[in-house]
XYZ file of C-alpha atoms in Angstrom:
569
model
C -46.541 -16.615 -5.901
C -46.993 -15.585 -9.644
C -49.857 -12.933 -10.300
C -50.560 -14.773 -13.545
C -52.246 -17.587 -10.940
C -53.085 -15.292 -8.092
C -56.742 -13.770 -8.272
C -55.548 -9.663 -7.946
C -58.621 -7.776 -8.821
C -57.802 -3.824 -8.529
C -59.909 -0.684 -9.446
C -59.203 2.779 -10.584
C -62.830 3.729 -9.195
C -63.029 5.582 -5.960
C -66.007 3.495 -3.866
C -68.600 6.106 -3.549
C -69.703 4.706 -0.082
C -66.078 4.626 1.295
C -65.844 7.523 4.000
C -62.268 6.304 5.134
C -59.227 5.561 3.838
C -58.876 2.322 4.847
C -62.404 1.305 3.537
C -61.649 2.712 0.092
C -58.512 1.367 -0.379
C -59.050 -1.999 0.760
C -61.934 -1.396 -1.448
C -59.626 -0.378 -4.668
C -57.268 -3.199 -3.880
C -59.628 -5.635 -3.808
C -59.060 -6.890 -0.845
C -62.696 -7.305 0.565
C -66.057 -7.631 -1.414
C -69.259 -6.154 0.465
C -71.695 -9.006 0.992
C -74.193 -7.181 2.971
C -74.258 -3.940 5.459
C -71.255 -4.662 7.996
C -70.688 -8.070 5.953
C -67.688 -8.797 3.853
C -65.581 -11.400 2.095
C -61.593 -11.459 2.446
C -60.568 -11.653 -1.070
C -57.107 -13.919 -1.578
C -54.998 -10.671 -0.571
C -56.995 -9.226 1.566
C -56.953 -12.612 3.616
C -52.974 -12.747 3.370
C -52.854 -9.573 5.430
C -55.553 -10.862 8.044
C -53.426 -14.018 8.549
C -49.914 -12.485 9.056
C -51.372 -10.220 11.738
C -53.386 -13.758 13.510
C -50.071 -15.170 13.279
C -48.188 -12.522 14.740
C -51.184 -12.490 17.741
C -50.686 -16.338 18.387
C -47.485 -16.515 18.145
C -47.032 -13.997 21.038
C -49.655 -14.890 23.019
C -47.965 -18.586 22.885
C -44.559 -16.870 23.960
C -46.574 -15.198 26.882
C -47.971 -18.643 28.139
C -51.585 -18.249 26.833
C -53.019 -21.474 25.712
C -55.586 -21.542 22.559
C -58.657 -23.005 22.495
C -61.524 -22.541 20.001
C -64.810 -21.819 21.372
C -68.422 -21.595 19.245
C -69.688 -18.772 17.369
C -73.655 -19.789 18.217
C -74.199 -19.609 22.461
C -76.895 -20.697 24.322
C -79.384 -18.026 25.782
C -79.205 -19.769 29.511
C -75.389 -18.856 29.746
C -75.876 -15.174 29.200
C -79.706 -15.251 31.920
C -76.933 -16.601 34.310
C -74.900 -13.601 33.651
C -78.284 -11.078 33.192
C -76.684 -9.861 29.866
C -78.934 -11.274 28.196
C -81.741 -8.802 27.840
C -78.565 -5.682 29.570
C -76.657 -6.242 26.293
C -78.808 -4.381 24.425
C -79.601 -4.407 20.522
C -76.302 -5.006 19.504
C -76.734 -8.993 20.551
C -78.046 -10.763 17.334
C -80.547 -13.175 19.092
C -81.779 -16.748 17.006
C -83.502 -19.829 17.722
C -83.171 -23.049 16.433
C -85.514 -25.212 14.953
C -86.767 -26.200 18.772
C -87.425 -23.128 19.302
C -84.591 -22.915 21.805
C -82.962 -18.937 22.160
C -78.953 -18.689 20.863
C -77.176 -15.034 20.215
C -74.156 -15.024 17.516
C -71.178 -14.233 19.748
C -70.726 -10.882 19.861
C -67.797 -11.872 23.374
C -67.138 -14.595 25.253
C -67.207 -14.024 28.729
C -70.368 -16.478 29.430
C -68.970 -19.396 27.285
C -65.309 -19.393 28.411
C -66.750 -19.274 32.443
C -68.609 -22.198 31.449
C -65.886 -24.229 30.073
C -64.060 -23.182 33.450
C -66.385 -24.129 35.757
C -66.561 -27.678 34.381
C -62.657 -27.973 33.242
C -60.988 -26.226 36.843
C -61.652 -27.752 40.002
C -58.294 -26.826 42.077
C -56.437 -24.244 42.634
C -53.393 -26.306 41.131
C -54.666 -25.564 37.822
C -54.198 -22.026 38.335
C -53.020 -19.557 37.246
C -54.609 -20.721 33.302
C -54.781 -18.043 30.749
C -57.272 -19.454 27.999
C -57.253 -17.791 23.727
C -59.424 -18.152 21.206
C -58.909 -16.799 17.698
C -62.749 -16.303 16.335
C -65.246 -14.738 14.235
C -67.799 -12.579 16.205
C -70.658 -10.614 15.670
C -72.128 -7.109 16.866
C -75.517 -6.163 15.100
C -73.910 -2.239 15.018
C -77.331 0.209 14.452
C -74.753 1.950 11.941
C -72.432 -0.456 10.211
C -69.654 1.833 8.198
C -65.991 2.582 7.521
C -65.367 -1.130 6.203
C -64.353 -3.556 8.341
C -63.508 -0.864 11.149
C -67.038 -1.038 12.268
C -68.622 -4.147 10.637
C -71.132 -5.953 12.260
C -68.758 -9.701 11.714
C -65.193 -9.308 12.217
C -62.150 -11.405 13.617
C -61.074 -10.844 17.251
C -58.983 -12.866 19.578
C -59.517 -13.153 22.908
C -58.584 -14.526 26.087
C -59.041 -15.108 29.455
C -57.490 -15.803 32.739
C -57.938 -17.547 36.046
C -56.488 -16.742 39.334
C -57.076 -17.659 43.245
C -55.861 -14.182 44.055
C -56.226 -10.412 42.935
C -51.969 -10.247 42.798
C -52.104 -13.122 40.717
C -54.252 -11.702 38.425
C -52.134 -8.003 38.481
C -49.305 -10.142 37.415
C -50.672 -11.724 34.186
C -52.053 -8.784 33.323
C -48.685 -7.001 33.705
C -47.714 -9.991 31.452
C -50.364 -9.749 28.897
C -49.771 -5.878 28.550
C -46.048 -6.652 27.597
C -47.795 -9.377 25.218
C -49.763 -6.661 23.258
C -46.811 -4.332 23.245
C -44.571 -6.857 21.675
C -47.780 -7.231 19.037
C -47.962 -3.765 18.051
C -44.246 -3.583 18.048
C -44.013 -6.572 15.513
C -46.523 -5.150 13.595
C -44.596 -1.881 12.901
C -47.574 0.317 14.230
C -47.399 3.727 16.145
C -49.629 2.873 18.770
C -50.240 4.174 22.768
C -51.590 2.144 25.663
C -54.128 4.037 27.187
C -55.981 4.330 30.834
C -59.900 3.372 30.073
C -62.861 2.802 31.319
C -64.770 -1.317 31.555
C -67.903 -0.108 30.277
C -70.304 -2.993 29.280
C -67.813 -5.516 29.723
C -67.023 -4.727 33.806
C -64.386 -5.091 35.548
C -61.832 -2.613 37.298
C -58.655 -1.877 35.669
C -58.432 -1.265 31.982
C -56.362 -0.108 29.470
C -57.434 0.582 25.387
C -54.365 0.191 22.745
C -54.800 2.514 20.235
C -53.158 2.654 16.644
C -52.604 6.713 16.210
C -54.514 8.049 13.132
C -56.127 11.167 12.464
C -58.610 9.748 11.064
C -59.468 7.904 14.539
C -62.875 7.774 16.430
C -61.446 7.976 19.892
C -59.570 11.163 21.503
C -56.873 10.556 23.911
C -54.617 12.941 26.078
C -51.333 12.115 26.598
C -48.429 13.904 28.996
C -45.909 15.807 27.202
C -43.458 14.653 30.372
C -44.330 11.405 30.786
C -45.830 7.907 29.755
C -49.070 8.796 30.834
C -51.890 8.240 28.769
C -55.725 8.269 29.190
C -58.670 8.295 26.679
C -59.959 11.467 27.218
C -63.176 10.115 28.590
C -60.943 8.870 31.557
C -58.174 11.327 31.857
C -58.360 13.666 35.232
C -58.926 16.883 34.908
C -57.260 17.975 37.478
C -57.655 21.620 39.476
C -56.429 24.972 38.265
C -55.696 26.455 41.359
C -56.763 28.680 44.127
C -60.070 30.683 43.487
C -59.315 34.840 43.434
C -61.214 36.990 45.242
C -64.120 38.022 44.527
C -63.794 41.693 42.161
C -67.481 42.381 40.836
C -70.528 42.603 42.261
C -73.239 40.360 40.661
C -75.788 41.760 38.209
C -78.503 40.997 35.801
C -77.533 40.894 31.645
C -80.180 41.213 29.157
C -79.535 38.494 27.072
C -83.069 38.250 24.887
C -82.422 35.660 22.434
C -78.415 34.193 23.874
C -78.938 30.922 25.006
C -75.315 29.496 24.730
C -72.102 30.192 26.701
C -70.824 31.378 23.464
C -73.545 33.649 22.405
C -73.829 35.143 25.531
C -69.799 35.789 25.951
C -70.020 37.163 22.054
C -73.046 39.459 23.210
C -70.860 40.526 26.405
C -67.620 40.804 24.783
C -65.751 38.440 27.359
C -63.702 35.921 27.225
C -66.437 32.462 26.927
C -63.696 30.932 30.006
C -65.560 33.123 31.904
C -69.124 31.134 31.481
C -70.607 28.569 33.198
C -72.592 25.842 31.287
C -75.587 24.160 33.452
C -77.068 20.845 32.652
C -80.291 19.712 34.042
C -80.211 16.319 35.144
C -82.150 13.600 37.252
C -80.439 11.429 39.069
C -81.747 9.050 42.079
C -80.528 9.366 45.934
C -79.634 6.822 48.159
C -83.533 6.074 49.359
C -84.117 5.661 45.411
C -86.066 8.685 44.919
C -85.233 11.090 41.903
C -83.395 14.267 42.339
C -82.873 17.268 40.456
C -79.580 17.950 39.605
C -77.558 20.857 37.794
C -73.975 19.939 36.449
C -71.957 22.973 36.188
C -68.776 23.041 33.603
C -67.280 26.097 32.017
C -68.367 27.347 28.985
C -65.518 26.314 26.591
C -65.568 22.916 28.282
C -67.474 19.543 27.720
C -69.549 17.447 29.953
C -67.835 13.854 30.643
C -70.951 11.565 30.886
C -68.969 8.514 31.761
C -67.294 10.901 34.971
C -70.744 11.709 35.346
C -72.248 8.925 35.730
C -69.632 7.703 38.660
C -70.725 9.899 41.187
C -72.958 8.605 43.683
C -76.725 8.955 42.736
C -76.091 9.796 39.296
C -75.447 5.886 37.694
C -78.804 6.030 35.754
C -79.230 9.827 35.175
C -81.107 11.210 32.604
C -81.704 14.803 31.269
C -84.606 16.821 33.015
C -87.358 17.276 30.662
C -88.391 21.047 30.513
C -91.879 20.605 32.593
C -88.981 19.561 35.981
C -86.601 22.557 34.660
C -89.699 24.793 35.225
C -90.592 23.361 38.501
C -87.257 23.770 40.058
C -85.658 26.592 38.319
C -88.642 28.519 37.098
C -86.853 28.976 34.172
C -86.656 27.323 30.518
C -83.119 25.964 28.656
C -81.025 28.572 27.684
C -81.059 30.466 30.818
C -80.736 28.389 33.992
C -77.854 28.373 36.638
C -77.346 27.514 40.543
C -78.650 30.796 42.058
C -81.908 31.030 43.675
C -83.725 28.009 42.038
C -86.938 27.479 42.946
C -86.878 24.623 44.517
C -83.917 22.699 46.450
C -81.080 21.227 44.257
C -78.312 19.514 43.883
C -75.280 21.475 42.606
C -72.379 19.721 41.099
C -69.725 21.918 39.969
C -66.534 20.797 38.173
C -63.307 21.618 39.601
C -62.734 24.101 37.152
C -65.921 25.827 38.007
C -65.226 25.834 41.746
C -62.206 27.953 41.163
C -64.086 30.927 39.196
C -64.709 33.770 40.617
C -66.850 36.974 38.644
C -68.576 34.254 36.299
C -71.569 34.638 34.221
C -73.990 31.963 34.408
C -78.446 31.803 33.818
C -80.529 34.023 35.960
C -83.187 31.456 35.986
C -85.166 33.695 33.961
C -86.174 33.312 30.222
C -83.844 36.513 28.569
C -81.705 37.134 31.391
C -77.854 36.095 32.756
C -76.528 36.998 35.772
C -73.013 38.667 35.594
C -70.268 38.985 38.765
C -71.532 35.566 40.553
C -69.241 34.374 43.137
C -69.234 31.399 45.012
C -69.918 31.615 49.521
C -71.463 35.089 48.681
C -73.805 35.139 45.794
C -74.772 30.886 46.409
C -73.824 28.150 48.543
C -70.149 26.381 48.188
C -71.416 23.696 45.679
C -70.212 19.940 45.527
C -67.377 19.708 43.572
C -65.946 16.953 41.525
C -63.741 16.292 37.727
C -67.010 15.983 35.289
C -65.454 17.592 32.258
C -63.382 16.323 29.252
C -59.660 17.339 29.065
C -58.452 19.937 26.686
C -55.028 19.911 25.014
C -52.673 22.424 27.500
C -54.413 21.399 30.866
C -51.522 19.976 33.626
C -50.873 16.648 33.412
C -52.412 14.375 36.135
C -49.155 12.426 37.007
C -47.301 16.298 37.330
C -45.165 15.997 34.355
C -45.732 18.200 31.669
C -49.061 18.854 29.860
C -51.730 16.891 27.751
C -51.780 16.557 24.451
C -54.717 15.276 22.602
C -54.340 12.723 19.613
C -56.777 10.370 17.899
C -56.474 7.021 18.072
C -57.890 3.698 16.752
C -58.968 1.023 19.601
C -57.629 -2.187 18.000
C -56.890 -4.108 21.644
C -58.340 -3.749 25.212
C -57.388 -5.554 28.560
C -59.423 -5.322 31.680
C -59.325 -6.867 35.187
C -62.771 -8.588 34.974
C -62.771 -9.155 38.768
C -65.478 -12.435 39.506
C -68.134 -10.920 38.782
C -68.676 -13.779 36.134
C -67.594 -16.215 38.221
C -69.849 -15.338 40.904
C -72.636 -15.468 38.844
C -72.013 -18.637 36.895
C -71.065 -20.632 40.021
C -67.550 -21.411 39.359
C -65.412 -22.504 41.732
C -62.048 -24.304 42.591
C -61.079 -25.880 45.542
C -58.159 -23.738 47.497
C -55.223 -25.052 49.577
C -57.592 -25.787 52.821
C -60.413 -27.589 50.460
C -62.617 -24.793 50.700
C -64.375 -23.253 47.561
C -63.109 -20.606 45.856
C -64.461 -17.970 43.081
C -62.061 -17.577 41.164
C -60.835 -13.657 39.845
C -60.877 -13.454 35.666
C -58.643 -11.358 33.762
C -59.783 -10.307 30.058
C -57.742 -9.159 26.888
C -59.241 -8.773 23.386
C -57.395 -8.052 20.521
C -59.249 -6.911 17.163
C -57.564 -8.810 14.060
C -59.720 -7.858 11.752
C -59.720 -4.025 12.724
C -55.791 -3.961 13.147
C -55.918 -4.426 9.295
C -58.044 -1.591 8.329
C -56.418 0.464 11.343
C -52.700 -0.073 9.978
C -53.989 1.131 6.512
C -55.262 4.740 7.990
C -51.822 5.039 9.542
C -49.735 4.112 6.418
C -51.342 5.603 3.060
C -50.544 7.764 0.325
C -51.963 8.952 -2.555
C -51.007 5.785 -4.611
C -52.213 3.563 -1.778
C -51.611 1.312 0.869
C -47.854 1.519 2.441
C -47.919 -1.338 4.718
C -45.612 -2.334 7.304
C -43.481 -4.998 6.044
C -44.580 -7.687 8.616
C -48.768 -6.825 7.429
C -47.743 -6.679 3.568
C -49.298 -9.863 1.399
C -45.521 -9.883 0.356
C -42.211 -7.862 0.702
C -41.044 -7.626 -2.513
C -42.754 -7.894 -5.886
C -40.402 -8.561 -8.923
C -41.793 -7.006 -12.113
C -41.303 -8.017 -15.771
C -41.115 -5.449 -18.223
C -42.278 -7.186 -21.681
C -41.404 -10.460 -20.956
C -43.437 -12.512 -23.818
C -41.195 -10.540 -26.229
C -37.679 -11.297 -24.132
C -36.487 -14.212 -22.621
C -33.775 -12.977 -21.207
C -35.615 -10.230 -19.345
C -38.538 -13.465 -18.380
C -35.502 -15.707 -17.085
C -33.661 -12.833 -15.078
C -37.186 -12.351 -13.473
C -37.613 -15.630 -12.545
C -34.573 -16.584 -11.288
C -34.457 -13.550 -9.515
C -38.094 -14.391 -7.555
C -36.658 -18.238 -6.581
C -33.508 -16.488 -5.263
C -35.104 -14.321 -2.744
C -37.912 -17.118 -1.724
C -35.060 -19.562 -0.834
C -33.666 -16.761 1.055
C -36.266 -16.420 2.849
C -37.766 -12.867 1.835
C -41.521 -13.442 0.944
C -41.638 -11.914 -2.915
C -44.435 -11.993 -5.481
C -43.235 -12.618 -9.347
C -45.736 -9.861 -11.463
C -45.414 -11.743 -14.745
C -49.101 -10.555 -16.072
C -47.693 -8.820 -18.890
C -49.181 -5.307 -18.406
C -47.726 -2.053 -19.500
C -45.167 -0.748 -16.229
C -47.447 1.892 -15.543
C -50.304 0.066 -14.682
C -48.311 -2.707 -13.203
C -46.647 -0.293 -11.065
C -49.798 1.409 -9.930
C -51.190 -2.120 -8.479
C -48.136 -2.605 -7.051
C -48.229 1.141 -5.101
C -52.190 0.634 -4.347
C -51.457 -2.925 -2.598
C -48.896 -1.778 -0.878
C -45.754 -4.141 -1.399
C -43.038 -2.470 0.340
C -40.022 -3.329 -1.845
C -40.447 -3.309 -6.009
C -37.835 -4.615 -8.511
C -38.308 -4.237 -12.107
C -36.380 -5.905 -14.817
C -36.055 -4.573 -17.847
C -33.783 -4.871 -21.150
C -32.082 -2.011 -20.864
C -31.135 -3.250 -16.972
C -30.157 -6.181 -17.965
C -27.606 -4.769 -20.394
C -26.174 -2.221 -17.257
C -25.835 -5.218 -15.450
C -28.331 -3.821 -12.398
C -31.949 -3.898 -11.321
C -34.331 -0.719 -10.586
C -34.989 -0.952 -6.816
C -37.463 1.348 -5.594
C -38.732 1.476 -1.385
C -42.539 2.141 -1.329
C -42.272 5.051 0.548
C -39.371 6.501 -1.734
C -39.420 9.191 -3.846
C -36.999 8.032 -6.566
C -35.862 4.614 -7.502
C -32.193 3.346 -7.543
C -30.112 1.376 -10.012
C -28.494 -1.586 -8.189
C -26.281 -4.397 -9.028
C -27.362 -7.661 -8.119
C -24.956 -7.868 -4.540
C -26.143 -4.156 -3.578
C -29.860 -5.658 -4.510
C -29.561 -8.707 -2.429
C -27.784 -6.419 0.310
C -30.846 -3.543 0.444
C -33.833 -6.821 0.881
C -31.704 -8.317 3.669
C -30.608 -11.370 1.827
């Protein structure tokens, strides 16, 4: 490819809306155009990048035994009633109808559409195990569209999904797709981790999130310092500190007139805030369906884990207690309740960290006062105990080896054992060995094209630009001219130079635009080309080229075998 006939449209300007790298670079390289909020248009280069990752995800999802299909973007509104996603999926489904008035959504996944093509394709359990793919555009209607195409509204996702008669056939292709998305990231060149994570909206029971590493990532996940392990921290266990001392203090009321938090109230007290106990008012519903008041006790330099939360039996639908129920079962308002003597009878969840204090300060249950000393069996009841916090970097491990760390990460691929809880409720079926009918079990792995992009960008940039990894760049190397209207010899070096390495086999760009080496060199650092040879007079006359890595600090003089040598030809 020659840049003279290539549409490269850079910018000096920094993009005023552009909050992360990735979006202002992309931005600056012209590699996307903003249509509309969450809408944009893959220039020529930027669509170079997006294709060498697709091929990269075909290719080993091919290897693994995946077979592609290509489903529609538009679905009907009866296959998502079937499901009862249809109203449960919330805003985020872009809902249209047709010119009969008939309802449609835009895509957003395709768990209804691929259990429909199942149903009516699979009839025996010969045809399984099948692992279907499908390389397509989708849509979320995001309340918040930003950061590019990290969180547009339209972006490019594969994904696929299997069939299986049995549970420990399904384990196995999972097994086999988790290798597959590995071997992706691998290819790609990207630091990333495979993660333990929770199904959410999608279902399902086991799941694991890859995430590119970034610190510029949305997602926190804690990882073992002696181990593989690895959890976003929404999932990770927080597992027990130990035995609970003795109790040393007796318990006692602090006047605490206008501390509401943990931390004011340690700051007013001069303690340590590990030594407070955070309450959270909550409503929940019991097994008879009637609501129940419950307080969720974490220390004070700790975080409430909703999704833990919301796991524990009664508490699937919770939702904070307005202040009216505080007062009615603690007597009390926020800012100064806690587990002893409510008002009324409660439900006290305490996390295991909690369980194991001793001498903690927590509310009094009385606007302007804490209680100081409490202790568990003597001061109230042994409460219900259970892991509803967030990890912290230092806390032990969960597998026993070593302790968490916490990095940030970028969710660019998820797998999940969907279970048949589509199946079920679409009616699919295959006949087993006996000729009985059979729901099938459906595995699920989505990988996000479109996001890998913008997510390899905030883990390889520098001040000049992007520093891609040489199996994303739009090309390997880019051969520049240095004033080559005004010397042939320099023009025909160049060129021959560029067919050389393209019959070799090394993808190279040929910048013959004619523009002064500084700025050429500057597009060439903002795009991101990992390998740059310039020709020049003054080379030519040494008899060598000036080779210089992206991610080099100087550039070398090499002769044309040492050249040839460094690019792998």
């Amino acid at each position: 490819m020659r840049l003279s006939q290539f549409h490269l449209h850079t910018s000096k300007e920094t993009p005023a809306e552009a909050e992360l790298a990735s979006h202002r670079l992309m931005l600056k390289a012209g590699m996307i155009r903003k249509l509309a909020a969450g809408l944009y248009t893959w220039s020529p280069l930027g669509l170079r990048v997006l294709r060498k990752v697709e091929r990269v995800v075909r290719e080993e999802m091919d290897a693994a035994g995946a077979i592609e299909l290509l489903m529609p973007t538009i679905q009907p509104q009866e296959l998502w009633e079937e499901t009862g996603r249809w109203e449960k999926f919330g805003g985020q489904l872009l809902k249209i109808k047709d010119r009969k008035e008939a309802g449609y959504c835009y895509g957003p996944t395709a768990e209804e559409v691929i259990t429909d093509f199942a149903r009516s394709e699979l009839s025996s359990y010969k045809q399984l195990p099948v692992n279907f793919y499908n390389i397509q555009t989708k849509f979320r209607d995001e309340i918040r569209p930003r950061f590019g195409v990290m969180r547009a509204r339209e972006f490019l996702m594969k994904d696929a999904y299997s069939f299986h008669l049995t549970d420990e056939d399904l384990d196995r292709e999972y097994r086999n797709m988790f290798d597959a998305y590995c071997r992706i990231f691998e290819r790609l060149g990207l630091k990333y981790r495979a993660v333990f994570a929770d199904t959410g909206a999608i279902g399902g029971s086991a799941s694991h999130e890859f995430h590119v590493l970034a610190d510029s990532g949305e997602d926190a996940i804690a990882f073992a310092s002696g181990s593989d392990y690895a959890a976003n921290v929404e999932l990770a266990e927080a597992v027990s500190p130990g035995q609970r001392p003795d109790a040393g203090e007796a318990m006692r009321k602090i006047d605490t007139p206008t501390q509401k938090t943990c931390e004011e109230v340690a700051a007013l007290m001069g303690i340590a805030l590990q030594r407070t106990v955070k309450s959270i008012a909550i409503i929940g519903t019991d097994a008879d369906g009637n609501e129940q008041f419950v307080l969720a006790l974490v220390r004070g330099d700790h975080v409430v884990n909703e999704i833990k939360l919301a796991k524990l039996p009664g508490l699937g639908e919770y939702r904070l207690a307005t202040e009216a129920e505080i007062a009615d079962h603690l007597g009390s308002e926020p800012g100064f309740l806690g587990p002893v003597n409510p008002r009324r009878p409660i439900r006290v969840i305490a996390d295991r960290s909690v369980a194991t204090m001793a001498d903690f300060v927590v509310g009094a249950n009385e606007a302007g006062y804490h209680l100081a000393g409490a202790n568990w069996g003597r001061d109230l009841p042994e409460p219900e105990v259970a892991d509803i916090r967030n990890v912290v970097e230092g806390d032990p491990s969960p597998d026993g080896h070593g302790t968490l760390g916490i990095a940030r990460g970028i969710e660019v691929g998820h797998v999940f054992q969907l279970g048949r809880r589509y199946a079920e409720a679409m009616k699919c079926t295959v006949l087993d060995e006996n000729g009985k009918a059979a729901v099938p079990t459906m595995g699920c792995y989505g990988v996000g094209v479109s996001r890998i992009v913008a997510a390899a960008i905030e883990q390889n940039f520098d001040d000049n630009g992007i520093r891609w990894p040489e199996t994303m760049a739009p090309w390997r190397v880019a051969v520049c001219m240095i004033n080559p209207k005004k010397d042939a010899a320099v023009s025909g070096a160049a060129e021959n130079l560029y067919r050389e390495l393209n019959a070799a086999g090394i993808e190279t760009v040929l910048d013959d635009r004619g523009l002064r080496p500084g700025a050429m060199f500057a597009d060439i650092e903002l795009i991101g080309i990992p390998h740059r040879v310039v020709v020049s007079e003054r080379g030519l006359a040494a008899g060598t080229f000036e080779y210089r890595a992206r991610d080099a600090v100087e550039s070398e003089n090499l002769d044309h075998a040492a050249l040839m040598a460094r690019l792998g030809a």
